[in-house]
Amino acid sequence: MINKNISIIGVPSDYGQRRRGVDMGPSAMRYAGVIERLEALGYDVRDEGDIQVKKDNLVIEQNNKLLNLNDIVKISTELGKYVEHVVTADRFPLILGGDHSIAIGTLSGLTKQYKNLGVIWYNAHADLNTPETTPSGNIHGMPLAISLGLGDDRLTQIRGFAPKIKPENIIIIGARSVDPGEKELIRKLGIKVYSMHEIDRLGMTRVMEESIAYLKARQVDGVHLSLDLNALDPLYTPGVGTPVPGGITYRESHLAMEMLDEAKIITSAEFVEVNPILDEKNKTADTAVALMGSLFGEKLI
């Protein structure tokens, strides 16, 4: 991570799922001191403010089984333009969510600049559902599939092109809740996954060493980190909408972020699914900001 200029973009959207509160995630992470923490590490931090999100009632498009489709298309399109602007200005985009559907917009903006983008999907879920496989209609369970060009054209064709990323450039870390349709797609496309089984068996050090080596071998021209706080065990991140027991530990996550910093491969990042309504004294937002500190080079000594 060479770029010392960071632009923070907030996306206060909860349209990708049904539980209220995750729209306050960007404010919670700002309150937890993300700007001050990064500035203390010597970065030039510019808070670009929040993407405008219009608050309407939830509407499910019954024919397509997609929750709040039109609103997510609008938000993703605007976010994509903003992310592209930040990258073009030679600044590091740090996006604060919001639910994980915001990754649709993030990746659409990044891949206007990066033609062979690598993606580290740090998440308990694979987010590879389509309208045909989704059990819920929640679009926050679909952003990786959409970015691969799979799903409703109104989402896959955001910013006028698809796919945004290649399956062989994706690494999912921390998976432990994967739907049947997602498992089939992972096998079909050969997507690299380190589930909690692999993390327990190999250890986080080896998982990250292999992940970094894999992406370097793919000769990616950038790497995006998309970190869902539910990747961690709910013991450390109680304020998430879809907690899954048996997750990555706090210390393992710091190690992962420290190793990414040492590898100098991350060119953009987003931290999503912080829900202050479900949280305990802003614990999840504090954890998110602490992980950002490690990702951007914070050391104990």
Coordinates of C-alpha atoms in Angstrom, one line a residue:
M1 CA 0.0 0.0 0.0
I2 CA 2.0 2.9 -1.3
N3 CA -0.6 5.6 -1.8
K4 CA -0.5 7.9 1.2
N5 CA -3.6 9.8 0.1
I6 CA -6.9 8.3 1.3
S7 CA -10.4 9.4 0.4
I8 CA -13.2 8.1 2.7
I9 CA -16.6 7.6 1.1
G10 CA -19.6 6.7 3.3
V11 CA -22.5 4.8 1.9
P12 CA -25.3 4.8 4.4
S13 CA -27.4 2.2 2.6
D14 CA -29.4 -0.6 4.2
Y15 CA -31.4 -1.4 1.1
G16 CA -29.6 -4.7 0.5
Q17 CA -31.3 -6.5 3.4
R18 CA -34.2 -6.3 5.8
R19 CA -32.7 -5.3 9.2
R20 CA -32.6 -1.6 9.9
G21 CA -29.6 0.2 11.3
V22 CA -26.7 -0.7 9.0
D23 CA -27.1 2.7 7.3
M24 CA -25.6 4.2 10.4
G25 CA -22.4 2.2 10.0
P26 CA -20.4 5.0 8.3
S27 CA -21.2 7.4 11.1
A28 CA -20.3 4.8 13.7
M29 CA -16.9 4.2 12.1
R30 CA -16.2 7.9 11.9
Y31 CA -17.3 8.3 15.5
A32 CA -14.8 5.4 16.4
G33 CA -12.0 7.6 15.1
V34 CA -11.1 6.3 11.7
I35 CA -9.9 9.7 10.4
E36 CA -7.8 10.5 13.4
R37 CA -6.3 7.0 13.4
L38 CA -5.2 7.1 9.8
E39 CA -3.9 10.7 10.1
A40 CA -1.8 9.6 13.1
L41 CA -0.2 7.1 10.8
G42 CA 0.9 9.8 8.4
Y43 CA -1.8 9.6 5.8
D44 CA -3.5 12.5 4.1
V45 CA -7.1 11.7 4.8
R46 CA -10.0 13.4 2.9
D47 CA -13.5 12.7 4.1
E48 CA -15.6 12.9 0.9
G49 CA -18.8 12.6 2.9
D50 CA -21.7 10.2 2.1
I51 CA -23.3 9.1 -1.0
Q52 CA -26.9 10.5 -1.1
V53 CA -29.3 7.7 -0.1
K54 CA -33.0 8.4 -0.4
K55 CA -35.0 6.7 2.3
D56 CA -38.2 4.9 1.1
N57 CA -40.2 2.0 2.2
L58 CA -38.8 -1.4 1.3
V59 CA -40.3 -2.8 -1.9
I60 CA -39.7 -6.3 -3.3
E61 CA -39.9 -6.8 -7.0
Q62 CA -41.9 -10.0 -7.0
N63 CA -41.1 -11.0 -10.5
N64 CA -37.4 -10.9 -9.9
K65 CA -37.2 -11.6 -6.2
L66 CA -34.9 -8.7 -5.6
L67 CA -35.3 -6.4 -2.7
N68 CA -35.1 -2.6 -3.4
L69 CA -33.6 -3.2 -6.9
N70 CA -34.1 0.3 -8.3
D71 CA -32.7 2.0 -5.2
I72 CA -29.6 -0.2 -5.3
V73 CA -29.1 0.5 -8.9
K74 CA -29.1 4.2 -8.2
I75 CA -26.8 4.0 -5.2
S76 CA -24.4 1.6 -7.0
T77 CA -24.2 3.9 -10.1
E78 CA -23.4 6.9 -8.0
L79 CA -20.9 5.1 -5.9
G80 CA -19.2 3.7 -9.0
K81 CA -18.7 7.2 -10.4
Y82 CA -17.4 8.5 -7.1
V83 CA -14.9 5.6 -6.7
E84 CA -13.7 6.1 -10.3
H85 CA -13.2 9.8 -9.6
V86 CA -11.1 9.0 -6.5
V87 CA -8.9 6.5 -8.2
T88 CA -8.4 8.8 -11.2
A89 CA -7.3 11.5 -8.7
D90 CA -4.6 9.0 -7.5
R91 CA -6.1 8.6 -4.1
F92 CA -6.9 5.4 -2.2
P93 CA -10.7 4.7 -1.9
L94 CA -11.8 3.6 1.6
I95 CA -15.5 3.0 1.5
L96 CA -17.5 2.7 4.7
G97 CA -20.9 0.8 4.5
G98 CA -23.7 0.2 4.7
D99 CA -24.6 -3.3 3.8
H100 CA -22.5 -5.4 1.5
S101 CA -24.6 -4.6 -1.6
I102 CA -22.5 -1.5 -1.9
A103 CA -19.7 -3.6 -3.3
I104 CA -21.6 -3.6 -6.6
G105 CA -20.9 0.1 -6.9
T106 CA -17.4 -0.1 -5.5
L107 CA -16.2 -2.7 -8.0
S108 CA -17.9 -1.0 -10.9
G109 CA -15.8 2.1 -10.2
L110 CA -12.6 0.3 -9.6
T111 CA -12.6 -1.8 -12.8
K112 CA -12.8 1.2 -15.0
Q113 CA -9.2 1.7 -13.9
Y114 CA -8.0 -1.8 -13.0
K115 CA -8.3 -4.3 -15.9
N116 CA -7.2 -7.3 -13.9
L117 CA -8.4 -6.6 -10.4
G118 CA -7.9 -9.0 -7.6
V119 CA -10.5 -9.3 -4.9
I120 CA -10.1 -10.5 -1.3
W121 CA -13.6 -11.2 0.0
Y122 CA -13.2 -11.4 3.8
N123 CA -16.7 -12.7 4.8
A124 CA -18.7 -15.4 6.5
H125 CA -20.8 -15.6 3.3
A126 CA -19.8 -16.1 -0.3
D127 CA -22.4 -13.5 -1.6
L128 CA -22.6 -15.5 -4.8
N129 CA -26.4 -15.8 -5.0
T130 CA -28.5 -15.0 -8.0
P131 CA -32.2 -14.3 -8.4
E132 CA -32.6 -18.0 -9.1
T133 CA -30.7 -19.2 -6.0
T134 CA -31.4 -16.6 -3.4
P135 CA -33.4 -17.8 -0.4
S136 CA -34.2 -14.3 0.7
G137 CA -34.2 -11.8 -2.2
N138 CA -31.6 -9.7 -0.2
I139 CA -29.1 -8.2 -2.7
H140 CA -26.4 -8.0 -0.1
G141 CA -26.0 -11.7 -0.7
M142 CA -25.4 -11.2 -4.4
P143 CA -22.7 -8.6 -5.0
L144 CA -19.9 -11.0 -5.9
A145 CA -22.1 -12.9 -8.4
I146 CA -23.3 -9.6 -9.9
S147 CA -19.7 -8.4 -10.3
L148 CA -19.0 -11.6 -12.2
G149 CA -21.8 -10.7 -14.6
L150 CA -24.4 -13.1 -13.1
G151 CA -27.9 -11.9 -12.3
D152 CA -30.3 -9.2 -13.3
D153 CA -29.0 -7.1 -16.2
R154 CA -29.9 -3.9 -14.4
L155 CA -27.3 -4.8 -11.8
T156 CA -24.7 -6.6 -13.8
Q157 CA -24.7 -3.8 -16.4
I158 CA -24.2 -0.9 -14.0
R159 CA -21.8 1.6 -15.6
G160 CA -22.4 -0.2 -19.0
F161 CA -20.2 -3.3 -18.9
A162 CA -19.9 -6.8 -17.4
P163 CA -18.3 -8.7 -15.9
K164 CA -16.4 -6.4 -13.6
I165 CA -14.0 -9.1 -12.2
K166 CA -12.8 -12.6 -13.1
P167 CA -13.5 -15.7 -10.9
E168 CA -9.9 -16.7 -10.9
N169 CA -8.9 -13.4 -9.3
I170 CA -11.2 -13.8 -6.3
I171 CA -10.2 -15.2 -2.9
I172 CA -12.9 -15.7 -0.2
I173 CA -11.6 -15.9 3.3
G174 CA -13.6 -16.9 6.4
A175 CA -16.6 -18.6 4.7
R176 CA -18.8 -20.7 7.0
S177 CA -22.3 -20.0 5.7
V178 CA -22.7 -20.8 2.0
D179 CA -26.0 -21.6 0.3
P180 CA -26.4 -24.6 -2.1
G181 CA -26.5 -22.5 -5.3
E182 CA -23.3 -20.7 -4.2
K183 CA -21.5 -23.9 -3.5
E184 CA -22.3 -25.1 -7.0
L185 CA -21.1 -21.8 -8.5
I186 CA -17.9 -21.9 -6.6
R187 CA -17.2 -25.4 -7.9
K188 CA -18.2 -24.5 -11.5
L189 CA -16.0 -21.3 -11.6
G190 CA -13.1 -22.6 -9.5
I191 CA -13.2 -19.8 -7.1
K192 CA -10.6 -20.0 -4.4
V193 CA -12.1 -20.3 -0.9
Y194 CA -10.5 -20.5 2.5
S195 CA -13.3 -21.6 4.8
M196 CA -13.1 -21.7 8.6
H197 CA -12.0 -25.3 8.1
E198 CA -8.9 -24.2 6.2
I199 CA -8.2 -21.4 8.6
D200 CA -8.3 -23.7 11.6
R201 CA -6.3 -26.4 9.9
L202 CA -3.6 -24.3 8.1
G203 CA -3.6 -21.2 10.4
M204 CA -4.1 -17.6 9.3
T205 CA -0.4 -17.1 8.5
R206 CA -0.4 -19.7 5.8
V207 CA -3.8 -18.7 4.5
M208 CA -2.6 -15.2 3.9
E209 CA 0.8 -16.2 2.5
E210 CA -1.0 -18.4 0.0
S211 CA -3.5 -15.8 -0.8
I212 CA -0.9 -13.1 -1.4
A213 CA 1.2 -15.5 -3.5
Y214 CA -1.9 -16.5 -5.5
L215 CA -2.8 -13.0 -6.4
K216 CA 0.7 -12.0 -7.3
A217 CA 0.9 -15.1 -9.6
R218 CA -2.3 -13.9 -11.3
Q219 CA -0.4 -10.6 -12.1
V220 CA -3.3 -8.5 -10.9
D221 CA -2.9 -4.8 -11.4
G222 CA -4.7 -4.0 -8.1
V223 CA -6.3 -5.7 -5.1
H224 CA -9.5 -4.7 -3.5
L225 CA -10.3 -5.8 0.1
S226 CA -14.0 -6.2 0.8
L227 CA -14.3 -6.8 4.5
D228 CA -17.6 -7.8 6.1
L229 CA -17.5 -7.5 9.9
N230 CA -19.4 -10.8 10.1
A231 CA -16.2 -12.5 9.0
L232 CA -15.2 -12.2 12.6
D233 CA -16.8 -14.3 15.3
P234 CA -19.8 -12.5 16.8
L235 CA -17.9 -12.4 20.1
Y236 CA -15.9 -9.6 18.6
T237 CA -18.4 -8.0 16.3
P238 CA -21.9 -8.3 17.8
G239 CA -23.3 -5.4 15.7
V240 CA -23.8 -7.1 12.4
G241 CA -27.1 -8.1 10.7
T242 CA -26.2 -11.7 9.9
P243 CA -23.9 -13.0 12.6
V244 CA -22.5 -16.6 12.2
P245 CA -20.9 -18.4 15.1
G246 CA -17.4 -19.9 14.8
G247 CA -15.8 -17.1 12.9
I248 CA -12.3 -15.6 12.6
T249 CA -10.8 -14.2 15.8
Y250 CA -9.9 -10.6 16.5
R251 CA -6.2 -11.4 16.6
E252 CA -6.3 -13.6 13.4
S253 CA -8.0 -10.7 11.6
H254 CA -5.3 -8.2 12.8
L255 CA -2.6 -10.6 11.6
A256 CA -4.4 -10.9 8.2
M257 CA -4.5 -7.1 7.9
E258 CA -0.8 -6.7 9.0
M259 CA 0.3 -9.2 6.4
L260 CA -1.7 -7.4 3.7
D261 CA 0.1 -4.2 4.7
E262 CA 3.5 -5.9 4.6
A263 CA 2.7 -7.3 1.1
K264 CA 1.8 -3.8 -0.2
I265 CA -0.8 -5.2 -2.6
I266 CA -4.1 -3.5 -1.4
T267 CA -5.2 -0.6 -3.6
S268 CA -8.7 -0.1 -2.3
A269 CA -10.8 -1.3 0.6
E270 CA -14.3 -1.3 2.0
F271 CA -15.6 -2.2 5.5
V272 CA -19.3 -3.1 5.7
E273 CA -22.2 -4.3 7.7
V274 CA -21.6 -2.4 10.9
N275 CA -25.0 -2.0 12.6
P276 CA -25.0 0.3 15.6
I277 CA -28.5 -0.7 16.6
L278 CA -27.4 -4.3 17.2
D279 CA -24.0 -3.3 18.6
E280 CA -22.6 -3.1 22.2
K281 CA -21.1 0.3 23.0
N282 CA -19.9 0.7 19.4
K283 CA -17.7 -2.4 19.8
T284 CA -18.1 -3.5 16.1
A285 CA -17.2 -0.1 14.7
D286 CA -14.2 0.1 17.1
T287 CA -13.1 -3.3 15.8
A288 CA -13.5 -2.2 12.2
V289 CA -11.4 0.9 12.8
A290 CA -8.7 -1.1 14.7
L291 CA -8.5 -3.4 11.7
M292 CA -8.1 -0.4 9.4
G293 CA -5.3 0.7 11.5
S294 CA -3.5 -2.6 11.0
L295 CA -4.2 -2.6 7.3
F296 CA -2.7 0.8 6.9
G297 CA 0.5 0.0 8.9
E298 CA -0.2 0.5 12.5
K299 CA 2.3 -1.4 14.7
L300 CA 2.5 -2.2 18.4
I301 CA 6.1 -1.2 18.6

